[in-house]
Amino acid sequence: MKRGKDVSRWLVLFCGMLLAGWLSSCQKVELPQEKEGATKPTETGNGSSGATDGKPGSQPDEGNPFPPVPSGMRSVAEILSMYGGMDLGKGYAEKVAGYVVGACDGTVNNALFSIDEILTLNVNSNILIADSKWERDVGRCLPVELKKGSELREDANLVDNTEILGQRIGLLGMVKTYFRVVGMKDVEMHEWIADVPEPEPSPDPGPEEKPDTIPVLPPEPEPKPEPIPDENKDTVVVDDSRPVYVPGGRSA
């Protein structure tokens, strides 16, 4: 009987060990962490890189040769880079600063950069702004709508305010599709910004002109004969074997 009890004890102990192992295998398994190097979206302020409010971000060019943009505003280049190729829909509110450089006559393909053309065609419904007052490439300009009856149209149309060509303006409005390109409409506020000295671009130098004639070099001076040392003057070298006549009637 004692042997039977021992066998029963060992059997119970063995079953308990099996049950404990099964329970340990049923514990919760931790999931692996995210892979190293994975990045999460970060919130950034206006004018910094990254996206905010569903808008794409841009990083300013450190080598930008244009005057610095006032704090809280974006440059024209930033606006064009951020929103180019996007479906703007209802638009995005932005502050932008730029120089008034011209206007468009119905399309950006008819960009006007001279006051004479603007006055002739009486274009007072829009302006073009750019990061440089000397810009003449419409692809680097932002068209701005001057809504009829607005204060902006009264102050910034080039037909009635020819003196503002080349002046800097700050705008708060909606970035929308305008003239089928990225533009600004529904401007709520505008202000004139003090100009920053900007050097006028110098014209490209033409090819270096070669002279028609080949310059003639002066002739080299002839070498002068070496002077005879003083100690050799009045000295006559003679042969001792025979007399030599020396001027003056003497023999040596």
PDB file of C-alpha atoms in Angstrom:
ATOM      1  CA  MET A   1       0.000   0.000   0.000  1.00  0.00           C
ATOM      2  CA  LYS A   2       2.801   2.395   0.808  1.00  0.00           C
ATOM      3  CA  ARG A   3       4.315   1.844  -2.633  1.00  0.00           C
ATOM      4  CA  GLY A   4       0.986   2.617  -4.283  1.00  0.00           C
ATOM      5  CA  LYS A   5       0.723   5.879  -2.374  1.00  0.00           C
ATOM      6  CA  ASP A   6       4.211   6.906  -3.504  1.00  0.00           C
ATOM      7  CA  VAL A   7       3.312   6.268  -7.118  1.00  0.00           C
ATOM      8  CA  SER A   8       0.160   8.365  -6.740  1.00  0.00           C
ATOM      9  CA  ARG A   9       2.124  11.233  -5.255  1.00  0.00           C
ATOM     10  CA  TRP A  10       4.633  11.221  -8.115  1.00  0.00           C
ATOM     11  CA  LEU A  11       1.786  11.093 -10.642  1.00  0.00           C
ATOM     12  CA  VAL A  12       0.062  14.117  -9.035  1.00  0.00           C
ATOM     13  CA  LEU A  13       3.358  16.038  -8.923  1.00  0.00           C
ATOM     14  CA  PHE A  14       4.069  15.286 -12.589  1.00  0.00           C
ATOM     15  CA  CYS A  15       0.580  16.423 -13.642  1.00  0.00           C
ATOM     16  CA  GLY A  16       1.021  19.637 -11.657  1.00  0.00           C
ATOM     17  CA  MET A  17       4.276  20.427 -13.436  1.00  0.00           C
ATOM     18  CA  LEU A  18       2.614  19.894 -16.825  1.00  0.00           C
ATOM     19  CA  LEU A  19      -0.273  22.178 -15.852  1.00  0.00           C
ATOM     20  CA  ALA A  20       2.085  24.952 -14.675  1.00  0.00           C
ATOM     21  CA  GLY A  21       4.018  24.819 -17.965  1.00  0.00           C
ATOM     22  CA  TRP A  22       0.801  25.066 -19.977  1.00  0.00           C
ATOM     23  CA  LEU A  23      -0.409  28.074 -17.986  1.00  0.00           C
ATOM     24  CA  SER A  24       2.890  29.917 -18.447  1.00  0.00           C
ATOM     25  CA  SER A  25       2.683  29.448 -22.230  1.00  0.00           C
ATOM     26  CA  CYS A  26      -0.742  31.165 -22.238  1.00  0.00           C
ATOM     27  CA  GLN A  27       0.570  34.501 -20.854  1.00  0.00           C
ATOM     28  CA  LYS A  28       0.245  37.701 -22.922  1.00  0.00           C
ATOM     29  CA  VAL A  29       2.979  38.095 -25.539  1.00  0.00           C
ATOM     30  CA  GLU A  30       4.343  41.633 -25.951  1.00  0.00           C
ATOM     31  CA  LEU A  31       4.343  43.025 -29.489  1.00  0.00           C
ATOM     32  CA  PRO A  32       7.691  44.218 -30.894  1.00  0.00           C
ATOM     33  CA  GLN A  33       8.318  47.951 -30.754  1.00  0.00           C
ATOM     34  CA  GLU A  34       8.392  50.160 -33.835  1.00  0.00           C
ATOM     35  CA  LYS A  35      11.421  49.806 -36.010  1.00  0.00           C
ATOM     36  CA  GLU A  36      14.294  52.082 -35.285  1.00  0.00           C
ATOM     37  CA  GLY A  37      14.407  55.140 -37.538  1.00  0.00           C
ATOM     38  CA  ALA A  38      10.610  55.412 -37.875  1.00  0.00           C
ATOM     39  CA  THR A  39       9.466  59.009 -37.677  1.00  0.00           C
ATOM     40  CA  LYS A  40       6.235  60.535 -36.490  1.00  0.00           C
ATOM     41  CA  PRO A  41       4.563  63.682 -37.829  1.00  0.00           C
ATOM     42  CA  THR A  42       5.690  66.761 -35.950  1.00  0.00           C
ATOM     43  CA  GLU A  43       3.797  69.983 -35.517  1.00  0.00           C
ATOM     44  CA  THR A  44       5.626  73.090 -36.651  1.00  0.00           C
ATOM     45  CA  GLY A  45       4.768  76.732 -36.774  1.00  0.00           C
ATOM     46  CA  ASN A  46       4.080  78.963 -39.722  1.00  0.00           C
ATOM     47  CA  GLY A  47       7.045  79.428 -41.993  1.00  0.00           C
ATOM     48  CA  SER A  48       8.946  76.333 -40.849  1.00  0.00           C
ATOM     49  CA  SER A  49       9.495  73.012 -42.531  1.00  0.00           C
ATOM     50  CA  GLY A  50       6.885  70.288 -42.030  1.00  0.00           C
ATOM     51  CA  ALA A  51       3.146  70.258 -42.604  1.00  0.00           C
ATOM     52  CA  THR A  52       0.497  71.978 -40.496  1.00  0.00           C
ATOM     53  CA  ASP A  53      -3.288  71.990 -40.866  1.00  0.00           C
ATOM     54  CA  GLY A  54      -2.961  69.600 -43.810  1.00  0.00           C
ATOM     55  CA  LYS A  55      -0.727  72.006 -45.747  1.00  0.00           C
ATOM     56  CA  PRO A  56       2.647  71.012 -47.175  1.00  0.00           C
ATOM     57  CA  GLY A  57       5.720  72.607 -45.661  1.00  0.00           C
ATOM     58  CA  SER A  58       8.875  74.020 -47.192  1.00  0.00           C
ATOM     59  CA  GLN A  59      12.369  74.712 -46.014  1.00  0.00           C
ATOM     60  CA  PRO A  60      13.773  78.164 -46.774  1.00  0.00           C
ATOM     61  CA  ASP A  61      16.825  78.335 -48.962  1.00  0.00           C
ATOM     62  CA  GLU A  62      19.861  79.376 -46.888  1.00  0.00           C
ATOM     63  CA  GLY A  63      21.482  80.831 -49.958  1.00  0.00           C
ATOM     64  CA  ASN A  64      18.522  83.015 -50.891  1.00  0.00           C
ATOM     65  CA  PRO A  65      19.934  86.215 -52.408  1.00  0.00           C
ATOM     66  CA  PHE A  66      16.676  88.175 -51.963  1.00  0.00           C
ATOM     67  CA  PRO A  67      15.922  90.551 -49.069  1.00  0.00           C
ATOM     68  CA  PRO A  68      14.758  88.768 -45.896  1.00  0.00           C
ATOM     69  CA  VAL A  69      11.019  88.249 -45.471  1.00  0.00           C
ATOM     70  CA  PRO A  70       9.417  89.990 -42.457  1.00  0.00           C
ATOM     71  CA  SER A  71       8.687  87.757 -39.485  1.00  0.00           C
ATOM     72  CA  GLY A  72       5.455  85.789 -39.789  1.00  0.00           C
ATOM     73  CA  MET A  73       5.288  86.087 -43.581  1.00  0.00           C
ATOM     74  CA  ARG A  74       6.278  83.812 -46.428  1.00  0.00           C
ATOM     75  CA  SER A  75       8.197  84.656 -49.572  1.00  0.00           C
ATOM     76  CA  VAL A  76       6.692  84.250 -53.023  1.00  0.00           C
ATOM     77  CA  ALA A  77       9.096  81.379 -53.705  1.00  0.00           C
ATOM     78  CA  GLU A  78       7.841  79.549 -50.601  1.00  0.00           C
ATOM     79  CA  ILE A  79       4.191  79.932 -51.620  1.00  0.00           C
ATOM     80  CA  LEU A  80       4.863  78.672 -55.153  1.00  0.00           C
ATOM     81  CA  SER A  81       6.927  75.748 -53.862  1.00  0.00           C
ATOM     82  CA  MET A  82       4.413  74.728 -51.196  1.00  0.00           C
ATOM     83  CA  TYR A  83       1.244  74.856 -53.270  1.00  0.00           C
ATOM     84  CA  GLY A  84       2.471  74.116 -56.790  1.00  0.00           C
ATOM     85  CA  GLY A  85       0.600  71.154 -58.273  1.00  0.00           C
ATOM     86  CA  MET A  86      -1.940  70.987 -55.417  1.00  0.00           C
ATOM     87  CA  ASP A  87      -5.705  70.978 -55.630  1.00  0.00           C
ATOM     88  CA  LEU A  88      -6.222  74.195 -53.685  1.00  0.00           C
ATOM     89  CA  GLY A  89      -9.993  73.805 -53.347  1.00  0.00           C
ATOM     90  CA  LYS A  90     -11.283  76.546 -51.051  1.00  0.00           C
ATOM     91  CA  GLY A  91      -7.757  77.829 -50.525  1.00  0.00           C
ATOM     92  CA  TYR A  92      -5.387  78.308 -47.602  1.00  0.00           C
ATOM     93  CA  ALA A  93      -4.911  81.467 -45.542  1.00  0.00           C
ATOM     94  CA  GLU A  94      -1.350  82.803 -45.823  1.00  0.00           C
ATOM     95  CA  LYS A  95       0.687  85.937 -45.268  1.00  0.00           C
ATOM     96  CA  VAL A  96       3.065  86.758 -48.099  1.00  0.00           C
ATOM     97  CA  ALA A  97       5.469  89.607 -48.857  1.00  0.00           C
ATOM     98  CA  GLY A  98       6.677  90.631 -52.302  1.00  0.00           C
ATOM     99  CA  TYR A  99       7.489  93.470 -54.677  1.00  0.00           C
ATOM    100  CA  VAL A 100       4.906  94.770 -57.132  1.00  0.00           C
ATOM    101  CA  VAL A 101       6.457  94.019 -60.524  1.00  0.00           C
ATOM    102  CA  GLY A 102       3.548  94.056 -63.000  1.00  0.00           C
ATOM    103  CA  ALA A 103       0.112  92.739 -63.915  1.00  0.00           C
ATOM    104  CA  CYS A 104      -1.586  90.172 -66.168  1.00  0.00           C
ATOM    105  CA  ASP A 105      -3.887  90.960 -69.070  1.00  0.00           C
ATOM    106  CA  GLY A 106      -6.363  88.086 -68.750  1.00  0.00           C
ATOM    107  CA  THR A 107      -3.713  85.333 -68.529  1.00  0.00           C
ATOM    108  CA  VAL A 108      -0.214  84.838 -67.175  1.00  0.00           C
ATOM    109  CA  ASN A 109       0.959  84.419 -70.749  1.00  0.00           C
ATOM    110  CA  ASN A 110       0.183  88.138 -71.157  1.00  0.00           C
ATOM    111  CA  ALA A 111       2.305  89.333 -68.254  1.00  0.00           C
ATOM    112  CA  LEU A 112       3.013  93.076 -68.366  1.00  0.00           C
ATOM    113  CA  PHE A 113       6.062  94.507 -66.619  1.00  0.00           C
ATOM    114  CA  SER A 114       6.046  98.113 -67.849  1.00  0.00           C
ATOM    115  CA  ILE A 115       3.756 100.946 -66.809  1.00  0.00           C
ATOM    116  CA  ASP A 116       3.223 102.014 -70.420  1.00  0.00           C
ATOM    117  CA  GLU A 117       1.748  98.615 -71.353  1.00  0.00           C
ATOM    118  CA  ILE A 118      -0.396  98.482 -68.213  1.00  0.00           C
ATOM    119  CA  LEU A 119      -1.784 101.966 -68.818  1.00  0.00           C
ATOM    120  CA  THR A 120      -2.400 101.248 -72.504  1.00  0.00           C
ATOM    121  CA  LEU A 121      -4.397  98.088 -71.720  1.00  0.00           C
ATOM    122  CA  ASN A 122      -5.956  99.606 -68.543  1.00  0.00           C
ATOM    123  CA  VAL A 123      -5.190  96.537 -66.390  1.00  0.00           C
ATOM    124  CA  ASN A 124      -6.342  97.395 -62.861  1.00  0.00           C
ATOM    125  CA  SER A 125      -7.856  94.083 -61.675  1.00  0.00           C
ATOM    126  CA  ASN A 126      -4.664  92.367 -60.540  1.00  0.00           C
ATOM    127  CA  ILE A 127      -0.976  92.737 -59.779  1.00  0.00           C
ATOM    128  CA  LEU A 128       2.054  90.461 -59.918  1.00  0.00           C
ATOM    129  CA  ILE A 129       4.364  90.261 -56.909  1.00  0.00           C
ATOM    130  CA  ALA A 130       7.823  88.662 -56.698  1.00  0.00           C
ATOM    131  CA  ASP A 131      10.760  88.329 -54.328  1.00  0.00           C
ATOM    132  CA  SER A 132      12.830  90.803 -56.367  1.00  0.00           C
ATOM    133  CA  LYS A 133      11.769  94.119 -57.827  1.00  0.00           C
ATOM    134  CA  TRP A 134      13.781  93.231 -60.950  1.00  0.00           C
ATOM    135  CA  GLU A 135      11.955  89.934 -61.598  1.00  0.00           C
ATOM    136  CA  ARG A 136      10.701  89.513 -65.177  1.00  0.00           C
ATOM    137  CA  ASP A 137       9.989  85.767 -65.214  1.00  0.00           C
ATOM    138  CA  VAL A 138       6.254  85.288 -64.663  1.00  0.00           C
ATOM    139  CA  GLY A 139       6.926  81.744 -63.472  1.00  0.00           C
ATOM    140  CA  ARG A 140       8.489  83.226 -60.329  1.00  0.00           C
ATOM    141  CA  CYS A 141       5.645  85.683 -59.725  1.00  0.00           C
ATOM    142  CA  LEU A 142       2.419  85.392 -57.719  1.00  0.00           C
ATOM    143  CA  PRO A 143      -0.724  86.921 -59.304  1.00  0.00           C
ATOM    144  CA  VAL A 144      -2.917  88.745 -56.782  1.00  0.00           C
ATOM    145  CA  GLU A 145      -6.580  89.545 -57.391  1.00  0.00           C
ATOM    146  CA  LEU A 146      -7.684  93.132 -56.742  1.00  0.00           C
ATOM    147  CA  LYS A 147     -11.361  92.645 -56.027  1.00  0.00           C
ATOM    148  CA  LYS A 148     -13.585  95.383 -57.412  1.00  0.00           C
ATOM    149  CA  GLY A 149     -14.596  97.934 -54.763  1.00  0.00           C
ATOM    150  CA  SER A 150     -11.934  96.747 -52.284  1.00  0.00           C
ATOM    151  CA  GLU A 151      -9.429  98.978 -50.506  1.00  0.00           C
ATOM    152  CA  LEU A 152      -6.631  96.891 -51.980  1.00  0.00           C
ATOM    153  CA  ARG A 153      -7.770  97.670 -55.516  1.00  0.00           C
ATOM    154  CA  GLU A 154      -7.906 101.353 -54.682  1.00  0.00           C
ATOM    155  CA  ASP A 155      -4.383 101.366 -53.215  1.00  0.00           C
ATOM    156  CA  ALA A 156      -2.534  98.791 -55.332  1.00  0.00           C
ATOM    157  CA  ASN A 157      -3.777  98.907 -58.923  1.00  0.00           C
ATOM    158  CA  LEU A 158      -1.023 100.146 -61.228  1.00  0.00           C
ATOM    159  CA  VAL A 159      -3.302 102.223 -63.445  1.00  0.00           C
ATOM    160  CA  ASP A 160      -4.112 104.710 -60.683  1.00  0.00           C
ATOM    161  CA  ASN A 161      -0.933 104.206 -58.633  1.00  0.00           C
ATOM    162  CA  THR A 162       1.968 104.034 -61.060  1.00  0.00           C
ATOM    163  CA  GLU A 163       4.443 104.955 -58.311  1.00  0.00           C
ATOM    164  CA  ILE A 164       3.974 101.617 -56.495  1.00  0.00           C
ATOM    165  CA  LEU A 165       5.773  99.643 -59.211  1.00  0.00           C
ATOM    166  CA  GLY A 166       8.819  98.201 -57.478  1.00  0.00           C
ATOM    167  CA  GLN A 167       7.465  98.781 -53.961  1.00  0.00           C
ATOM    168  CA  ARG A 168       7.091  96.007 -51.395  1.00  0.00           C
ATOM    169  CA  ILE A 169       3.722  94.926 -50.044  1.00  0.00           C
ATOM    170  CA  GLY A 170       2.519  92.457 -47.404  1.00  0.00           C
ATOM    171  CA  LEU A 171      -0.757  90.602 -47.953  1.00  0.00           C
ATOM    172  CA  LEU A 172      -3.066  88.397 -45.870  1.00  0.00           C
ATOM    173  CA  GLY A 173      -5.353  86.398 -48.101  1.00  0.00           C
ATOM    174  CA  MET A 174      -6.299  82.984 -49.491  1.00  0.00           C
ATOM    175  CA  VAL A 175      -3.912  81.034 -51.703  1.00  0.00           C
ATOM    176  CA  LYS A 176      -6.119  79.814 -54.539  1.00  0.00           C
ATOM    177  CA  THR A 177      -5.952  78.952 -58.190  1.00  0.00           C
ATOM    178  CA  TYR A 178      -5.876  82.221 -60.146  1.00  0.00           C
ATOM    179  CA  PHE A 179      -5.246  82.487 -63.881  1.00  0.00           C
ATOM    180  CA  ARG A 180      -4.893  78.659 -63.714  1.00  0.00           C
ATOM    181  CA  VAL A 181      -1.779  78.975 -61.558  1.00  0.00           C
ATOM    182  CA  VAL A 182      -1.050  79.430 -57.845  1.00  0.00           C
ATOM    183  CA  GLY A 183      -2.278  82.899 -56.868  1.00  0.00           C
ATOM    184  CA  MET A 184      -3.863  84.899 -54.055  1.00  0.00           C
ATOM    185  CA  LYS A 185      -7.476  86.010 -53.772  1.00  0.00           C
ATOM    186  CA  ASP A 186      -9.823  87.382 -51.101  1.00  0.00           C
ATOM    187  CA  VAL A 187      -7.151  89.603 -49.558  1.00  0.00           C
ATOM    188  CA  GLU A 188      -8.313  90.798 -46.139  1.00  0.00           C
ATOM    189  CA  MET A 189      -5.371  92.991 -45.139  1.00  0.00           C
ATOM    190  CA  HIS A 190      -2.432  94.675 -46.836  1.00  0.00           C
ATOM    191  CA  GLU A 191       0.446  96.864 -45.750  1.00  0.00           C
ATOM    192  CA  TRP A 192       3.363  98.579 -47.436  1.00  0.00           C
ATOM    193  CA  ILE A 193       6.742  97.339 -46.235  1.00  0.00           C
ATOM    194  CA  ALA A 194       9.886  99.453 -46.011  1.00  0.00           C
ATOM    195  CA  ASP A 195      12.151  98.621 -48.912  1.00  0.00           C
ATOM    196  CA  VAL A 196      15.463  96.833 -48.408  1.00  0.00           C
ATOM    197  CA  PRO A 197      18.331  97.986 -50.661  1.00  0.00           C
ATOM    198  CA  GLU A 198      18.712  95.484 -53.448  1.00  0.00           C
ATOM    199  CA  PRO A 199      21.481  95.789 -56.064  1.00  0.00           C
ATOM    200  CA  GLU A 200      20.325  96.090 -59.635  1.00  0.00           C
ATOM    201  CA  PRO A 201      21.417  93.068 -61.680  1.00  0.00           C
ATOM    202  CA  SER A 202      24.331  93.914 -63.961  1.00  0.00           C
ATOM    203  CA  PRO A 203      24.043  92.979 -67.657  1.00  0.00           C
ATOM    204  CA  ASP A 204      25.832  89.861 -68.795  1.00  0.00           C
ATOM    205  CA  PRO A 205      29.278  90.726 -70.157  1.00  0.00           C
ATOM    206  CA  GLY A 206      29.670  90.045 -73.868  1.00  0.00           C
ATOM    207  CA  PRO A 207      32.452  87.979 -75.425  1.00  0.00           C
ATOM    208  CA  GLU A 208      35.894  89.439 -74.984  1.00  0.00           C
ATOM    209  CA  GLU A 209      36.871  91.408 -78.077  1.00  0.00           C
ATOM    210  CA  LYS A 210      40.259  90.679 -79.592  1.00  0.00           C
ATOM    211  CA  PRO A 211      42.304  93.557 -81.024  1.00  0.00           C
ATOM    212  CA  ASP A 212      42.300  93.896 -84.816  1.00  0.00           C
ATOM    213  CA  THR A 213      46.075  94.450 -85.009  1.00  0.00           C
ATOM    214  CA  ILE A 214      48.909  92.551 -83.424  1.00  0.00           C
ATOM    215  CA  PRO A 215      51.007  94.838 -81.220  1.00  0.00           C
ATOM    216  CA  VAL A 216      54.560  95.325 -82.470  1.00  0.00           C
ATOM    217  CA  LEU A 217      57.210  94.898 -79.837  1.00  0.00           C
ATOM    218  CA  PRO A 218      60.139  97.366 -79.826  1.00  0.00           C
ATOM    219  CA  PRO A 219      63.464  95.983 -81.134  1.00  0.00           C
ATOM    220  CA  GLU A 220      65.849  94.654 -78.565  1.00  0.00           C
ATOM    221  CA  PRO A 221      68.812  96.975 -77.931  1.00  0.00           C
ATOM    222  CA  GLU A 222      72.175  95.869 -79.360  1.00  0.00           C
ATOM    223  CA  PRO A 223      74.676  94.717 -76.752  1.00  0.00           C
ATOM    224  CA  LYS A 224      77.295  97.313 -75.910  1.00  0.00           C
ATOM    225  CA  PRO A 225      80.997  96.313 -76.203  1.00  0.00           C
ATOM    226  CA  GLU A 226      82.676  95.588 -72.937  1.00  0.00           C
ATOM    227  CA  PRO A 227      85.018  98.400 -71.863  1.00  0.00           C
ATOM    228  CA  ILE A 228      88.759  97.736 -71.792  1.00  0.00           C
ATOM    229  CA  PRO A 229      90.200  97.812 -68.300  1.00  0.00           C
ATOM    230  CA  ASP A 230      92.444 100.797 -67.570  1.00  0.00           C
ATOM    231  CA  GLU A 231      95.389  98.627 -66.673  1.00  0.00           C
ATOM    232  CA  ASN A 232      95.515  97.241 -70.214  1.00  0.00           C
ATOM    233  CA  LYS A 233      95.653 100.653 -71.882  1.00  0.00           C
ATOM    234  CA  ASP A 234      99.031 101.745 -73.455  1.00  0.00           C
ATOM    235  CA  THR A 235     100.361  98.201 -73.039  1.00  0.00           C
ATOM    236  CA  VAL A 236     101.982  96.466 -76.005  1.00  0.00           C
ATOM    237  CA  VAL A 237     102.730  92.788 -76.021  1.00  0.00           C
ATOM    238  CA  VAL A 238     105.779  92.004 -78.153  1.00  0.00           C
ATOM    239  CA  ASP A 239     107.865  89.024 -79.070  1.00  0.00           C
ATOM    240  CA  ASP A 240     111.333  89.153 -77.479  1.00  0.00           C
ATOM    241  CA  SER A 241     112.861  87.371 -80.473  1.00  0.00           C
ATOM    242  CA  ARG A 242     112.888  90.417 -82.782  1.00  0.00           C
ATOM    243  CA  PRO A 243     112.560  94.204 -82.474  1.00  0.00           C
ATOM    244  CA  VAL A 244     109.156  95.758 -83.107  1.00  0.00           C
ATOM    245  CA  TYR A 245     108.616  99.266 -84.307  1.00  0.00           C
ATOM    246  CA  VAL A 246     106.579 101.421 -81.979  1.00  0.00           C
ATOM    247  CA  PRO A 247     105.072 104.676 -83.195  1.00  0.00           C
ATOM    248  CA  GLY A 248     107.259 107.527 -82.077  1.00  0.00           C
ATOM    249  CA  GLY A 249     110.497 106.278 -83.611  1.00  0.00           C
ATOM    250  CA  ARG A 250     111.487 103.840 -80.937  1.00  0.00           C
ATOM    251  CA  SER A 251     112.212 100.159 -81.040  1.00  0.00           C
ATOM    252  CA  ALA A 252     111.517  97.666 -78.390  1.00  0.00           C
TER     253      ALA A 252
END
